[in-house]
């Protein structure tokens, strides 16, 4: 273990003495991502459509709909009326971010302080807008609850008067004066002591929506993968430095150090490659306003992928006859990989046949899993067996790379 | 220094053969190197020295034959054998961008040192190789000699009982070369068996207790320095450069050599003539007269006392550094 740790520390320490390379690994993806975002005109500001299906058509439901229309959300959110069937159809075709259904009987239940629920259907392919909409709707519903708690009796009485449910001997003007005085007194007294709302918004996620994720967000995982591929390719060239210095042969003359030294190198490369990618990821999370805690599964995925990617590039280097050829061959392979693997253009935007190839490239496969976390906002977007498969692939590449390094460089 | 009885046996090589395809790089090499002695393996470039070192260090699998390090077969018990080996390769097999201390720690750990023992050994070796005050510096900022010393230190940090030194002074300035000689003799005095390959004869004469001379993969001479000098004979070596009609030169030299065979032509080429001569300085006038008579033109003359270089010329008919 001492030798493994010293090996990891050795390579991290050596590689970090060349900060310029790491600046390049960071800047190139940021530059490419920035340029592509600018060219495609897809900034990070999300816009969305909230469909409201008023199945109740009561005074209360109309007031709630009017409140939603009055909410000043600028260009961020557009509110449109719809019926439930039409709204669901628009959701399925990806033309709306969320559908709010006010069920029949909602107003009556609201006024009588009986349990009721609004149904909010959100589009899972959008990461940001549904959350904004849900919070917006909850604010409006909270306001409704406070209104209900504060002035429920008066509202119900007014409602009954308007709908003719009161006895004929009531003096209308006296009643109106009474409502007015009561409302004024209650508003000034009771506001600070309101209880949490009893009214809830039930969130239902639509599973079959085909709503496309914003292009800028689709490009984000590709930018992360670009940083990862660039770093892994760059670090893999260090094998030549070791071979030329004779340190590989020297370690092969040690009793048990060879495989451990390859492992140390892979871990060190993995840590630095994942580190660079994680910096890009963190910047993107801030830029796109994603949930910070999602960085944890992203970091985990990067950490498990990075050593495998480094080892894959090491095998390419080992297949080349010399350092120069290694650099050329690995670069020639790297750029088509980045292209097809979704780093320059999102897989979703590529022609289907290229995207199909891209998904089979190592970086394309890694990217697709990463997209699952970033664009849906689900930490568990990557299935357990995918994690295991990637770990096993890394292990297989490690065995191959150890064997190839020994065969190539360790002999006198 | 490990188990003393084992350490005494050092390296034993029996009938070592290494082929690369049709080419035989090492041909039936056998010798025994003891602990507390420096065994020199001499020969020109391409003689098979580095291949032999590769086989001994376990990096190259022998075609046939047997190699033991402290009684452990390098093929059958590689871990046990390698644990006792310290390899100082010809190239600077160190990390130029890793501080000297970290280099030593890394190589010490590669041979199984841990914890306090590792730290203590690193301190000791830094002291031994004279780099205590540069321990935290990067070797790429060192002079060539300092880098060579660090390269040596990385090979001895785990206190090996057998040390393989493959031409350690190539490209090293005289001052640093002296320091390396001191380091080698220190290790020998501490009981290590040292196998030292070089093509510098003066280096071998100075350092080695026992010497084997290789050429074309074969061992052509073996013994102590005194024994090899005896083989070389008491004749001085007279090396003449210039222009020599080869066919005419041999007969005229043979003519003045008789009746006691006091002169012998070892090498006759159009631009160089090497003659073994008893008390050569007293015979120079006769030699020059004979050569002049044969139409030769001498531009430079070198007279050498018998040494390993002259022995090599005697055995192979060519210069060692050719």
XYZ file of C-alpha atoms in Angstrom:
734
model
C 0.000 0.000 0.000
C 2.906 2.346 0.788
C 4.304 1.861 -2.694
C 0.894 2.370 -4.307
C 0.294 5.597 -2.401
C 3.805 6.842 -3.121
C 3.247 5.996 -6.786
C 0.009 7.979 -6.872
C 1.622 10.915 -5.062
C 4.661 10.706 -7.321
C 2.714 11.087 -10.548
C 0.285 13.698 -9.236
C 3.227 15.724 -7.962
C 5.109 15.389 -11.276
C 2.130 16.207 -13.461
C 1.089 19.211 -11.411
C 4.519 20.702 -12.045
C 3.241 21.371 -15.533
C 0.261 23.642 -14.776
C 0.152 24.991 -18.329
C -1.136 21.651 -19.601
C -3.940 21.671 -17.077
C -4.880 25.226 -17.964
C -5.156 24.032 -21.588
C -7.230 21.014 -20.560
C -9.586 23.420 -18.776
C -9.646 26.273 -21.245
C -10.192 24.347 -24.477
C -13.521 22.804 -23.402
C -14.658 26.081 -21.847
C -13.777 27.953 -25.025
C -15.393 25.408 -27.320
C -18.491 25.218 -25.111
C -18.755 28.985 -24.901
C -18.382 29.421 -28.645
C -20.906 26.720 -29.458
C -23.382 28.151 -26.978
C -22.936 31.578 -28.529
C -23.271 30.226 -32.072
C -26.397 28.226 -31.327
C -27.878 31.207 -29.503
C -29.088 29.001 -26.689
C -28.246 30.817 -23.522
C -28.875 29.284 -20.177
C -32.081 31.264 -19.437
C -34.854 28.702 -19.495
C -38.295 29.532 -20.808
C -41.361 27.398 -20.291
C -45.092 27.088 -20.738
C -47.541 26.381 -17.925
C -50.876 25.007 -19.068
C -53.782 25.524 -16.689
C -56.795 23.253 -17.053
C -59.692 24.679 -15.012
C -62.098 21.734 -14.724
C -63.902 23.405 -11.820
C -64.806 26.743 -13.388
C -65.818 28.118 -9.990
C -65.200 31.587 -8.650
C -62.252 30.315 -6.610
C -60.663 28.447 -9.483
C -61.067 31.493 -11.737
C -59.426 33.659 -9.100
C -56.510 31.221 -8.890
C -56.097 31.149 -12.672
C -56.224 34.935 -12.774
C -53.555 35.089 -10.072
C -51.305 32.836 -12.135
C -51.829 34.992 -15.211
C -51.058 38.103 -13.181
C -47.825 36.658 -11.789
C -45.032 38.722 -13.295
C -42.595 36.094 -14.629
C -41.472 38.076 -17.630
C -40.076 35.929 -20.466
C -39.381 33.016 -18.159
C -42.853 31.542 -18.004
C -45.854 31.733 -20.291
C -49.245 30.718 -18.820
C -51.898 29.335 -21.156
C -55.419 28.036 -20.545
C -56.265 24.559 -21.676
C -58.565 21.672 -20.877
C -57.085 18.535 -19.284
C -57.136 16.383 -22.423
C -55.705 19.098 -24.630
C -53.091 19.924 -22.009
C -51.925 16.339 -21.749
C -51.663 16.174 -25.515
C -49.460 19.259 -25.578
C -47.312 17.773 -22.786
C -46.838 14.579 -24.723
C -45.667 16.443 -27.798
C -43.226 18.391 -25.669
C -44.896 21.764 -26.136
C -45.277 22.584 -22.432
C -43.230 22.434 -19.268
C -46.085 21.676 -16.895
C -49.841 21.191 -16.708
C -51.803 22.428 -13.662
C -55.185 20.778 -13.273
C -57.802 22.380 -11.029
C -60.216 19.485 -10.490
C -63.976 19.756 -10.466
C -65.211 20.670 -6.956
C -61.964 22.391 -6.036
C -63.605 25.755 -5.286
C -66.381 24.281 -3.195
C -63.923 22.231 -1.147
C -61.623 25.242 -0.758
C -64.377 27.424 0.638
C -65.645 24.744 2.971
C -62.099 24.068 4.174
C -62.302 20.477 3.062
C -59.211 18.519 1.787
C -58.532 19.067 -1.864
C -55.539 18.893 -4.229
C -54.275 20.556 -7.341
C -52.568 18.256 -9.823
C -49.325 19.497 -11.373
C -47.912 17.357 -14.185
C -44.303 18.217 -15.013
C -42.028 17.385 -17.899
C -39.080 15.249 -16.664
C -36.921 16.111 -19.655
C -36.699 19.665 -18.341
C -34.531 20.220 -15.315
C -35.290 23.760 -14.341
C -38.675 25.042 -15.526
C -40.853 22.454 -13.759
C -39.204 23.353 -10.468
C -39.804 27.048 -11.052
C -43.430 26.349 -11.952
C -43.979 24.148 -8.929
C -42.581 26.779 -6.611
C -44.698 29.451 -8.330
C -47.864 27.410 -8.017
C -47.111 26.646 -4.376
C -46.732 30.339 -3.660
C -50.135 31.070 -5.216
C -51.684 28.125 -3.353
C -50.132 29.304 -0.098
C -51.674 32.708 -0.672
C -55.024 31.012 -1.224
C -54.674 29.100 2.002
C -53.838 32.196 3.994
C -56.802 33.917 2.465
C -58.958 30.941 3.356
C -57.698 30.761 6.915
C -58.101 34.446 7.460
C -61.332 35.236 5.691
C -62.927 31.855 5.091
C -66.181 32.642 6.900
C -66.692 35.973 5.182
C -65.845 34.587 1.780
C -68.199 31.677 2.254
C -70.966 34.049 3.377
C -70.394 36.273 0.364
C -70.353 33.244 -1.838
C -73.604 31.988 -0.340
C -75.159 35.431 -0.771
C -74.135 35.606 -4.391
C -75.310 32.101 -5.146
C -78.596 32.680 -3.210
C -78.066 30.176 -0.403
C -79.031 32.662 2.403
C -82.389 33.307 4.020
C -84.502 36.091 2.530
C -84.697 38.151 5.710
C -81.060 39.145 5.697
C -80.370 42.814 5.200
C -77.842 42.946 2.312
C -76.326 46.324 3.116
C -75.939 45.512 6.808
C -74.345 42.201 5.904
C -71.922 43.920 3.545
C -70.909 46.413 6.219
C -70.390 43.536 8.641
C -68.155 41.666 6.151
C -66.108 44.777 5.558
C -65.514 45.472 9.243
C -64.642 41.835 9.966
C -62.236 41.576 7.063
C -60.380 44.740 8.061
C -60.043 43.642 11.684
C -58.860 40.131 10.837
C -56.297 41.206 8.280
C -54.607 43.524 10.730
C -54.619 41.032 13.603
C -54.116 37.533 12.363
C -51.481 37.604 9.640
C -48.404 36.708 11.787
C -50.016 33.648 13.358
C -51.127 31.752 10.282
C -50.552 28.047 10.245
C -48.868 26.146 7.382
C -51.249 25.509 4.507
C -53.449 22.445 4.431
C -53.783 22.727 0.707
C -51.128 20.776 -1.213
C -49.894 20.550 -4.738
C -49.593 16.970 -5.870
C -46.639 16.567 -8.235
C -47.001 14.036 -11.003
C -44.052 13.477 -13.366
C -44.878 12.589 -16.905
C -42.680 9.660 -17.997
C -43.161 9.520 -21.716
C -42.625 13.106 -22.649
C -40.474 13.803 -25.683
C -39.838 17.420 -24.785
C -36.271 18.242 -25.883
C -33.813 19.492 -23.298
C -32.476 22.984 -24.069
C -29.539 22.769 -26.447
C -27.147 24.594 -24.150
C -27.821 22.118 -21.355
C -27.483 19.208 -23.775
C -24.006 20.441 -24.670
C -22.905 20.675 -21.057
C -22.082 16.946 -20.502
C -20.187 16.998 -23.799
C -18.008 19.826 -22.536
C -17.267 17.864 -19.355
C -16.332 14.825 -21.434
C -14.137 16.933 -23.679
C -12.095 18.026 -20.665
C -11.880 14.412 -19.575
C -10.746 13.091 -22.959
C -8.180 15.879 -23.430
C -6.679 15.315 -19.988
C -6.595 11.525 -20.285
C -4.985 11.705 -23.708
C -2.414 14.237 -22.535
C -1.432 12.283 -19.428
C -1.141 8.997 -21.309
C 1.907 10.387 -23.151
C 3.816 10.221 -19.853
C 4.368 6.532 -20.538
C 6.924 7.581 -23.125
C 8.730 9.788 -20.627
C 8.981 6.844 -18.247
C 10.112 4.494 -20.987
C 12.742 6.902 -22.279
C 14.086 7.570 -18.793
C 14.374 3.836 -18.119
C 12.201 3.989 -15.012
C 9.825 1.346 -16.409
C 12.699 -1.119 -16.759
C 13.993 -0.191 -13.347
C 10.621 -0.827 -11.730
C 10.394 -4.131 -13.607
C 13.607 -5.155 -11.844
C 11.898 -4.631 -8.477
C 10.416 -7.733 -6.847
C 6.724 -6.859 -6.990
C 6.364 -3.271 -8.026
C 5.399 -3.355 -11.657
C 1.633 -3.907 -11.555
C 1.369 -1.659 -8.502
C 3.213 1.084 -10.356
C 0.754 0.857 -13.278
C -2.125 0.960 -10.789
C -0.625 4.023 -9.112
C -0.317 5.748 -12.433
C -3.899 4.929 -13.409
C -5.225 6.195 -10.071
C -3.174 9.392 -10.286
C -4.325 9.998 -13.851
C -7.884 9.202 -12.839
C -7.833 11.668 -9.958
C -6.405 14.497 -12.050
C -8.594 13.763 -15.085
C -11.714 13.591 -12.952
C -10.545 16.701 -11.087
C -10.233 18.754 -14.260
C -13.619 17.506 -15.485
C -15.163 18.244 -12.119
C -13.972 21.839 -12.246
C -15.753 22.198 -15.594
C -18.796 20.450 -14.149
C -18.881 22.751 -11.118
C -18.641 25.848 -13.313
C -21.462 24.481 -15.452
C -23.602 23.760 -12.412
C -23.265 27.374 -11.343
C -23.880 28.655 -14.873
C -26.918 26.503 -15.530
C -28.278 26.815 -12.001
C -28.366 23.076 -11.354
C -28.799 21.509 -7.934
C -25.330 21.506 -6.273
C -25.837 18.121 -4.606
C -26.046 16.522 -8.059
C -22.302 17.149 -8.289
C -21.818 14.133 -6.007
C -23.096 11.492 -8.463
C -21.403 13.419 -11.277
C -18.079 13.297 -9.383
C -18.556 9.594 -8.702
C -19.190 8.878 -12.351
C -16.194 10.950 -13.458
C -13.956 9.197 -10.931
C -14.937 5.760 -12.156
C -14.660 6.708 -15.844
C -11.427 8.717 -15.763
C -8.944 5.867 -15.023
C -10.607 3.726 -17.690
C -10.291 6.487 -20.249
C -6.634 7.063 -19.310
C -5.880 3.341 -19.606
C -7.608 3.198 -22.999
C -5.396 6.022 -24.269
C -2.363 4.304 -22.714
C -3.112 1.221 -24.803
C -3.222 3.408 -27.910
C 0.151 4.912 -26.961
C 1.594 1.454 -26.376
C 0.501 0.342 -29.825
C 2.491 3.162 -31.443
C 6.150 2.666 -32.381
C 7.428 5.830 -30.667
C 6.398 8.958 -28.760
C 5.728 11.036 -31.856
C 3.618 8.363 -33.457
C 1.828 7.865 -30.143
C 0.927 11.550 -29.981
C -0.257 11.580 -33.604
C -2.252 8.349 -33.400
C -3.919 9.232 -30.106
C -4.824 12.696 -31.430
C -6.164 11.235 -34.672
C -8.357 8.920 -32.638
C -9.310 11.534 -30.064
C -10.906 14.138 -32.322
C -13.343 11.823 -34.139
C -14.179 10.367 -30.725
C -15.006 13.840 -29.455
C -17.038 14.579 -32.591
C -19.018 11.359 -32.675
C -19.151 11.057 -28.903
C -21.174 14.226 -28.480
C -18.583 16.708 -27.231
C -18.839 19.184 -30.097
C -22.496 18.581 -30.896
C -24.958 16.859 -28.558
C -25.810 13.303 -29.530
C -29.468 14.384 -29.716
C -28.598 16.897 -32.425
C -26.439 14.564 -34.516
C -27.766 12.520 -37.421
C -29.153 9.313 -36.012
C -26.522 7.058 -37.590
C -23.655 9.157 -36.190
C -25.339 9.311 -32.798
C -25.729 5.527 -32.887
C -21.987 5.155 -33.486
C -21.233 7.826 -30.905
C -23.140 5.984 -28.212
C -20.815 3.027 -28.724
C -17.652 5.089 -28.288
C -16.231 5.029 -24.748
C -16.695 8.764 -24.259
C -20.116 8.711 -25.928
C -21.254 5.997 -23.543
C -19.861 7.881 -20.546
C -21.462 11.095 -21.787
C -24.878 9.554 -22.172
C -24.858 8.408 -18.551
C -23.647 11.809 -17.434
C -26.440 13.471 -19.416
C -28.881 11.310 -17.520
C -27.878 13.014 -14.278
C -27.377 16.546 -15.572
C -30.422 16.998 -17.796
C -33.012 15.193 -15.692
C -31.736 16.229 -12.291
C -32.011 12.641 -11.043
C -29.059 11.393 -8.993
C -30.001 7.809 -9.698
C -30.161 8.277 -13.441
C -27.282 5.819 -13.916
C -28.337 2.257 -13.204
C -26.334 0.166 -10.751
C -25.298 -2.328 -13.401
C -23.829 0.512 -15.487
C -21.585 1.476 -12.564
C -20.497 -2.138 -12.162
C -19.920 -2.529 -15.905
C -17.751 0.591 -16.007
C -15.721 -0.597 -13.005
C -15.200 -3.973 -14.681
C -14.219 -2.293 -17.954
C -11.655 -0.221 -16.063
C -10.316 -3.365 -14.419
C -10.022 -5.111 -17.772
C -8.218 -2.144 -19.285
C -5.868 -2.111 -16.292
C -4.927 -5.757 -16.812
C -4.362 -5.144 -20.527
C -2.351 -1.971 -19.937
C -0.152 -3.649 -17.296
C 0.580 -6.511 -19.637
C 1.202 -4.249 -22.631
C 3.442 -1.861 -20.690
C 5.569 -4.708 -19.398
C 5.797 -6.317 -22.806
C 6.611 -3.052 -24.519
C 8.970 -1.267 -22.141
C 10.152 -3.549 -19.364
C 12.478 -5.780 -21.330
C 16.142 -4.942 -21.500
C 23.211 -6.419 4.313
C 21.055 -9.493 4.668
C 22.077 -13.078 5.279
C 25.853 -13.239 5.222
C 26.265 -16.782 3.874
C 23.929 -16.094 0.995
C 25.514 -12.715 0.372
C 28.931 -14.335 -0.023
C 27.762 -16.370 -2.976
C 26.735 -13.216 -4.888
C 26.018 -14.133 -8.494
C 26.580 -17.523 -10.080
C 26.092 -17.798 -13.837
C 26.285 -21.177 -15.535
C 26.181 -21.649 -19.299
C 24.119 -18.546 -19.999
C 22.907 -18.283 -23.581
C 20.643 -15.575 -24.972
C 19.489 -15.559 -28.564
C 17.516 -12.799 -30.302
C 16.185 -14.696 -33.285
C 19.212 -15.944 -35.186
C 21.561 -13.594 -33.353
C 23.356 -14.978 -30.297
C 23.961 -12.051 -27.952
C 25.408 -14.098 -25.072
C 27.143 -17.373 -25.739
C 27.803 -19.858 -22.941
C 28.733 -17.315 -20.291
C 29.770 -18.708 -16.903
C 31.293 -17.002 -13.903
C 30.916 -16.566 -10.171
C 30.985 -13.186 -8.408
C 31.515 -13.139 -4.642
C 30.298 -10.772 -1.929
C 32.748 -8.063 -0.851
C 34.354 -7.965 -4.301
C 33.931 -6.006 -7.486
C 33.571 -8.203 -10.536
C 34.264 -6.342 -13.773
C 32.560 -7.309 -16.998
C 34.518 -5.719 -19.806
C 34.028 -5.537 -23.491
C 33.345 -3.212 -26.401
C 29.871 -2.004 -27.280
C 27.835 -4.949 -28.530
C 29.904 -7.519 -26.658
C 26.838 -8.752 -24.760
C 27.448 -7.087 -21.397
C 24.094 -5.293 -21.195
C 22.226 -8.415 -22.321
C 23.962 -10.357 -19.565
C 22.984 -7.649 -17.055
C 19.400 -7.817 -18.375
C 19.331 -11.563 -17.764
C 20.793 -11.220 -14.273
C 18.294 -8.515 -13.302
C 15.378 -10.609 -14.552
C 14.395 -8.244 -17.353
C 15.472 -10.619 -20.112
C 14.643 -14.287 -20.069
C 17.684 -16.425 -20.839
C 17.463 -18.844 -23.751
C 19.304 -21.380 -21.624
C 21.620 -21.564 -18.646
C 21.140 -20.643 -15.020
C 21.589 -17.514 -12.963
C 21.396 -17.381 -9.185
C 21.478 -14.319 -6.975
C 22.363 -15.202 -3.384
C 21.421 -18.798 -4.271
C 17.984 -17.800 -5.660
C 17.297 -18.694 -9.285
C 16.305 -15.512 -11.100
C 13.870 -17.413 -13.343
C 12.292 -19.727 -10.801
C 12.408 -17.451 -7.745
C 12.357 -13.988 -9.272
C 10.940 -12.210 -6.229
C 13.482 -13.624 -3.803
C 16.321 -12.944 -6.220
C 15.198 -9.430 -7.150
C 14.751 -8.450 -3.511
C 18.515 -8.793 -3.090
C 19.422 -7.035 -6.293
C 20.215 -3.384 -6.725
C 20.275 -2.235 -10.325
C 22.006 0.959 -11.395
C 21.230 1.230 -15.091
C 23.300 2.983 -17.695
C 20.565 5.553 -18.362
C 19.444 7.932 -15.625
C 16.440 5.941 -14.489
C 15.186 8.593 -12.082
C 12.328 11.104 -12.176
C 13.843 14.475 -13.068
C 10.677 16.275 -11.983
C 10.435 14.625 -8.562
C 12.564 15.865 -5.623
C 15.628 13.747 -4.869
C 14.219 12.630 -1.524
C 10.933 11.532 -3.137
C 12.843 9.637 -5.809
C 14.672 7.689 -3.114
C 11.454 7.081 -1.167
C 9.704 5.789 -4.281
C 12.486 3.391 -5.250
C 12.932 2.239 -1.674
C 9.210 1.451 -1.437
C 9.399 -0.424 -4.755
C 11.780 -2.831 -3.026
C 9.564 -3.272 0.002
C 10.830 -0.652 2.464
C 8.127 0.909 4.639
C 7.621 3.479 7.384
C 10.517 4.490 9.583
C 12.904 2.078 7.932
C 12.257 3.742 4.590
C 12.735 7.219 6.017
C 15.954 6.226 7.762
C 17.398 4.578 4.666
C 16.544 7.611 2.540
C 18.388 9.847 5.011
C 21.369 7.482 5.048
C 21.585 7.293 1.271
C 21.260 11.070 0.884
C 24.231 11.327 3.226
C 26.145 8.644 1.329
C 25.651 10.217 -2.079
C 26.280 13.724 -0.766
C 22.902 15.228 -1.628
C 21.555 16.072 1.838
C 21.419 19.779 1.128
C 19.723 19.210 -2.238
C 17.223 16.603 -1.023
C 14.206 18.780 -1.753
C 15.389 19.932 -5.176
C 14.390 18.524 -8.518
C 17.051 16.360 -10.183
C 16.548 18.247 -13.454
C 18.309 21.166 -11.770
C 21.292 18.943 -10.801
C 24.603 18.615 -12.608
C 25.197 15.397 -14.557
C 27.378 14.029 -11.767
C 24.764 14.704 -9.098
C 22.136 12.990 -11.216
C 24.459 9.984 -11.562
C 24.902 9.881 -7.791
C 21.149 9.975 -7.287
C 20.772 7.217 -9.874
C 23.278 5.202 -7.837
C 21.505 6.021 -4.582
C 18.170 4.784 -5.952
C 19.844 1.447 -6.663
C 21.202 0.963 -3.149
C 18.438 2.468 -1.005
C 17.087 -0.997 -0.099
C 20.555 -2.249 0.928
C 20.978 -4.890 -1.776
C 23.561 -7.639 -1.359
C 24.218 -7.719 -5.097
C 24.596 -4.518 -7.099
C 24.589 -4.391 -10.891
C 26.302 -1.303 -12.257
C 25.904 -0.936 -16.004
C 28.492 1.558 -17.278
C 27.711 4.035 -14.504
C 30.354 6.596 -15.465
C 29.379 7.151 -19.097
C 29.340 10.895 -19.756
C 30.414 11.780 -16.227
C 33.038 14.458 -15.503
C 36.283 13.325 -13.787
C 35.360 14.753 -10.378
C 31.971 13.029 -10.288
C 33.592 9.854 -11.602
C 35.921 9.863 -8.589
C 32.942 10.218 -6.261
C 31.206 7.290 -7.957
C 34.352 5.159 -7.557
C 34.279 5.972 -3.850
C 30.630 4.986 -3.622
C 31.342 1.661 -5.321
C 34.251 0.834 -3.041
C 32.170 1.797 0.014
C 29.495 -0.694 -1.012
C 32.108 -3.364 -1.676
C 33.693 -2.747 1.736
C 30.274 -3.208 3.318
C 30.127 -6.682 1.802
C 28.098 -6.210 -1.344
C 28.843 -8.212 -4.454
C 29.259 -5.713 -7.270
C 29.030 -6.546 -10.946
C 30.490 -3.630 -12.854
C 30.294 -3.389 -16.619
C 32.439 -0.893 -18.454
C 34.462 -0.403 -21.582
C 36.929 1.846 -19.761
C 39.912 -0.385 -19.013
C 41.471 2.035 -16.564
C 38.221 1.998 -14.576
C 38.297 -1.788 -14.406
C 41.964 -1.820 -13.435
C 41.287 0.598 -10.639
C 38.091 -0.880 -9.203
C 37.796 -4.558 -10.014
C 39.066 -7.457 -7.970
C 38.148 -9.900 -10.699
C 37.547 -9.314 -14.376
C 35.890 -11.088 -17.265
C 36.421 -9.800 -20.795
C 33.623 -10.350 -23.320
C 33.568 -10.093 -27.073
C 30.823 -11.216 -29.451
C 28.842 -12.619 -26.537
C 31.642 -14.903 -25.346
C 33.973 -14.605 -22.381
C 37.469 -14.475 -23.846
C 39.449 -13.932 -20.647
C 38.773 -14.201 -16.944
C 40.791 -13.769 -13.780
C 42.192 -11.311 -11.306
C 43.924 -8.215 -12.603
C 47.320 -9.774 -11.860
C 46.400 -12.943 -13.716
C 45.183 -11.033 -16.744
C 48.324 -8.883 -16.776
C 50.345 -12.045 -16.787
C 48.310 -13.243 -19.769
C 48.975 -9.950 -21.519
C 52.733 -10.650 -21.081
C 55.558 -8.279 -20.287
C 55.573 -6.745 -23.741
C 54.921 -3.063 -24.256
C 52.462 -2.072 -26.891
C 53.655 0.296 -29.563
C 50.833 1.886 -31.557
C 51.863 3.673 -34.730
C 49.549 5.688 -36.953
C 50.290 6.879 -40.458
C 50.514 5.054 -43.760
C 51.612 1.405 -43.836
C 51.914 -0.949 -46.831
C 50.521 -3.942 -44.907
C 52.077 -6.678 -47.035
C 55.618 -5.249 -46.666
C 55.444 -4.272 -42.996
C 55.030 -7.704 -41.417
C 58.124 -9.281 -42.994
C 60.443 -6.404 -42.067
C 59.246 -6.387 -38.437
C 59.581 -10.155 -38.241
C 63.078 -9.835 -39.627
C 64.299 -7.505 -36.853
C 62.440 -9.574 -34.232
C 64.522 -12.704 -34.687
C 66.046 -14.699 -33.144
C 64.223 -14.167 -29.774
C 60.816 -13.101 -31.020
C 61.210 -9.746 -29.239
C 58.674 -8.078 -31.516
C 55.247 -9.235 -32.607
C 52.810 -7.508 -34.988
C 49.396 -7.582 -33.280
C 47.508 -5.415 -35.730
C 48.482 -4.286 -39.211
C 46.133 -1.951 -41.067
C 46.797 0.662 -43.767
C 46.607 3.504 -41.229
C 47.557 1.778 -37.981
C 50.171 -0.664 -36.765
C 50.282 -2.223 -33.273
C 53.440 -4.038 -32.225
C 54.111 -5.896 -28.976
C 57.734 -5.298 -28.054
C 59.983 -6.300 -25.159
C 61.509 -3.062 -23.852
C 60.036 -1.219 -26.828
C 61.733 2.124 -26.091
C 65.180 0.639 -26.772
C 64.028 -0.787 -30.103
C 62.322 2.256 -31.549
C 65.224 3.318 -33.841
C 65.406 -0.180 -35.393
C 61.630 -0.308 -35.857
C 61.500 3.113 -37.543
C 64.387 2.206 -39.860
C 62.684 -1.045 -40.880
C 59.367 0.686 -41.522
C 61.042 3.424 -43.549
C 62.694 0.715 -45.628
C 59.289 -0.856 -46.255
C 57.855 2.464 -47.496
C 55.814 3.247 -44.406
C 55.209 6.787 -43.161
C 54.727 7.231 -39.381
C 52.842 10.322 -38.137
C 52.221 9.426 -34.475
C 53.665 6.971 -31.959
C 52.178 5.767 -28.656
C 53.938 3.444 -26.232
C 51.872 1.662 -23.567
C 52.860 -0.610 -20.721
C 50.993 -3.959 -20.651
C 47.378 -3.474 -19.427
C 43.867 -4.745 -20.064
C 43.641 -2.699 -23.225
C 46.738 -4.373 -24.633
C 45.416 -7.746 -23.486
C 42.166 -7.118 -25.340
C 44.094 -6.192 -28.477
C 46.212 -9.282 -28.075
C 43.138 -11.509 -27.689
C 40.922 -9.994 -30.358
C 43.257 -8.136 -32.696
C 41.217 -4.954 -32.321
C 40.942 -1.883 -30.119
C 38.531 -2.184 -27.193
C 36.748 1.076 -27.976
C 36.423 0.382 -31.671
